[in-house]
PDB file of C-alpha atoms in Angstrom:
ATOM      1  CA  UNK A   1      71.871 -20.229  45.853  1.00 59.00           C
ATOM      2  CA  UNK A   2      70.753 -16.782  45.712  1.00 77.00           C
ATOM      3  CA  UNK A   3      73.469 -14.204  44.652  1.00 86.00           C
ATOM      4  CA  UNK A   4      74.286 -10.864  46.039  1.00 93.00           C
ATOM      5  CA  UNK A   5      74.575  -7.799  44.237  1.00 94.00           C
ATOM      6  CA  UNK A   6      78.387  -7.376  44.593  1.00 95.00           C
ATOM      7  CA  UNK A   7      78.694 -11.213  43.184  1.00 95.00           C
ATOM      8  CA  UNK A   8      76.484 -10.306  40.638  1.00 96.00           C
ATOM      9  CA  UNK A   9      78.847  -6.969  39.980  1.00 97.00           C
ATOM     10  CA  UNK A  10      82.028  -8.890  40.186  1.00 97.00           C
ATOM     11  CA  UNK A  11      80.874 -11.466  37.857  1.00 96.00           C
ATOM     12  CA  UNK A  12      79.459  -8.869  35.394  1.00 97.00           C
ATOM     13  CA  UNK A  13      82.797  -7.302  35.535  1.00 97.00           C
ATOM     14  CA  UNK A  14      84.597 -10.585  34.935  1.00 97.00           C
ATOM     15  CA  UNK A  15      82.607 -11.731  32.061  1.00 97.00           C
ATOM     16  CA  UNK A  16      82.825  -7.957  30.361  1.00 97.00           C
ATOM     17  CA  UNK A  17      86.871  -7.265  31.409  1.00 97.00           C
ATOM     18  CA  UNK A  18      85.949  -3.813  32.584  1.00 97.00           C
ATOM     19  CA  UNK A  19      85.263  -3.080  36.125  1.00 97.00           C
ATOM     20  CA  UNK A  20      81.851  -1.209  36.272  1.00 97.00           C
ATOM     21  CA  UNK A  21      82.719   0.091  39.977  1.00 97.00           C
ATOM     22  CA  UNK A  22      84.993   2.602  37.558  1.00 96.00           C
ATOM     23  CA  UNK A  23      83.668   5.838  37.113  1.00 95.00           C
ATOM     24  CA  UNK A  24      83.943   6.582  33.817  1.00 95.00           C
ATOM     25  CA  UNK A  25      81.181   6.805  30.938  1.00 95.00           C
ATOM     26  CA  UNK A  26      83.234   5.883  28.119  1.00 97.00           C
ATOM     27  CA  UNK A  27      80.803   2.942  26.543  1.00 95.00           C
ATOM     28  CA  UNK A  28      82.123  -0.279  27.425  1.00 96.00           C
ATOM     29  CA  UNK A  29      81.707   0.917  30.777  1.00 97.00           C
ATOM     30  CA  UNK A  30      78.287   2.075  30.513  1.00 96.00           C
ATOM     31  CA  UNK A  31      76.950  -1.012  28.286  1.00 96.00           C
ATOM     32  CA  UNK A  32      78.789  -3.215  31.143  1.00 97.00           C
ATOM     33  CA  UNK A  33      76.770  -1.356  34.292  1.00 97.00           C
ATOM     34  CA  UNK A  34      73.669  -1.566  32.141  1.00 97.00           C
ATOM     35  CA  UNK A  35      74.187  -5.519  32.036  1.00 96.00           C
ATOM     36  CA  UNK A  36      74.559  -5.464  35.865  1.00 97.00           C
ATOM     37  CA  UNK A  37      71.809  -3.152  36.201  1.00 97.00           C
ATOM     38  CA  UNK A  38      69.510  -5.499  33.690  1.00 96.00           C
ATOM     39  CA  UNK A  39      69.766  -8.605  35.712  1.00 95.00           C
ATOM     40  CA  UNK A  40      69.940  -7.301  38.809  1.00 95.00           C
ATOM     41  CA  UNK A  41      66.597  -5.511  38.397  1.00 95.00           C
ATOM     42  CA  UNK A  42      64.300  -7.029  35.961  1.00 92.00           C
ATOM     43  CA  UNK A  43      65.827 -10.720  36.176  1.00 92.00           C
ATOM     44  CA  UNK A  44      66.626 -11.346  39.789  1.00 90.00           C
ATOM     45  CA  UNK A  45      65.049  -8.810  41.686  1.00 88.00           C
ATOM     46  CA  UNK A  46      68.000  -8.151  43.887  1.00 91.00           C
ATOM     47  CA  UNK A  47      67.506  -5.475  45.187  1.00 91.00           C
ATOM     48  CA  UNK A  48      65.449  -1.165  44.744  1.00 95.00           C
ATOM     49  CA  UNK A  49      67.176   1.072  42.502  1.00 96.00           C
ATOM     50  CA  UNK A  50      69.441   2.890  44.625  1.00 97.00           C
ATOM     51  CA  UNK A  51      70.816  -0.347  46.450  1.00 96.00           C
ATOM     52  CA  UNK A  52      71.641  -1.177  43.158  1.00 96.00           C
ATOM     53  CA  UNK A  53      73.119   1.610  42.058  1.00 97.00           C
ATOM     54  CA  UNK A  54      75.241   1.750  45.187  1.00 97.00           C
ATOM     55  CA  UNK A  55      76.726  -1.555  44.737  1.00 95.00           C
ATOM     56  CA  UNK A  56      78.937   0.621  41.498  1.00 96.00           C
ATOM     57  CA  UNK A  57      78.892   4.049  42.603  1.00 96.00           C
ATOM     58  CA  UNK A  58      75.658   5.591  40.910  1.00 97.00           C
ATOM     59  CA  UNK A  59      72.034   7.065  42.282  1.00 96.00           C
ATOM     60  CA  UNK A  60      68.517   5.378  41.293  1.00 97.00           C
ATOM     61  CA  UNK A  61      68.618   7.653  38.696  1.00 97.00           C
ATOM     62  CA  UNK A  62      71.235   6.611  36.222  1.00 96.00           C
ATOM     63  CA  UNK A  63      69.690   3.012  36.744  1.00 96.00           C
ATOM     64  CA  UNK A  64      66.650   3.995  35.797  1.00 96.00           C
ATOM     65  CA  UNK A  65      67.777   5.705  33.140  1.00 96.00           C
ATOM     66  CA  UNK A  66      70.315   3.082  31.963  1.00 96.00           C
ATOM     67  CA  UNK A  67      67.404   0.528  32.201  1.00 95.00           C
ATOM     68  CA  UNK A  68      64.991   3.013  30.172  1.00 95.00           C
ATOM     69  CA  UNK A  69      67.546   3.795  27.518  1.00 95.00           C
ATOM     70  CA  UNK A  70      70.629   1.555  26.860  1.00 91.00           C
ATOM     71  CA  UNK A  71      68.522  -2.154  27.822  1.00 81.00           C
ATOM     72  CA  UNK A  72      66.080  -2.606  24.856  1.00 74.00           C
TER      73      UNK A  72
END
């Protein structure tokens, strides 16, 4: 069963207990997205950048970022 990017963000959010649709970049939110963002790029290959970005409110640039900075 292949998942989809907003079961992948729901999940994410469940397993964290923040919602990383939120817009806010205090960092349990921002370690949560960059989670999302993690598997959802380099694991599972869900989907470019910006569609996943758009699943939580952000451009292809804060995922690349996120994945560049905050994911080791």
């Amino acid at each position: 069963m292949e998942m989809t990017l907003n079961q992948l963000a729901d999940l994410v959010s469940e397993e964290t207990g923040v919602d990383i649709r939120t817009q806010s970049r205090k960092s349990k939110y921002v370690v949560a997205r960059a989670i999302y963002y993690d598997i959802a790029y380099n694991h599972e290959l869900l989907g470019t950048l910006n569609q996943i970005g758009k699943e939580v409110g952000r451009d292809h640039a804060s995922v690349l970022y996120s994945l560049r900075t905050i994911v080791p």
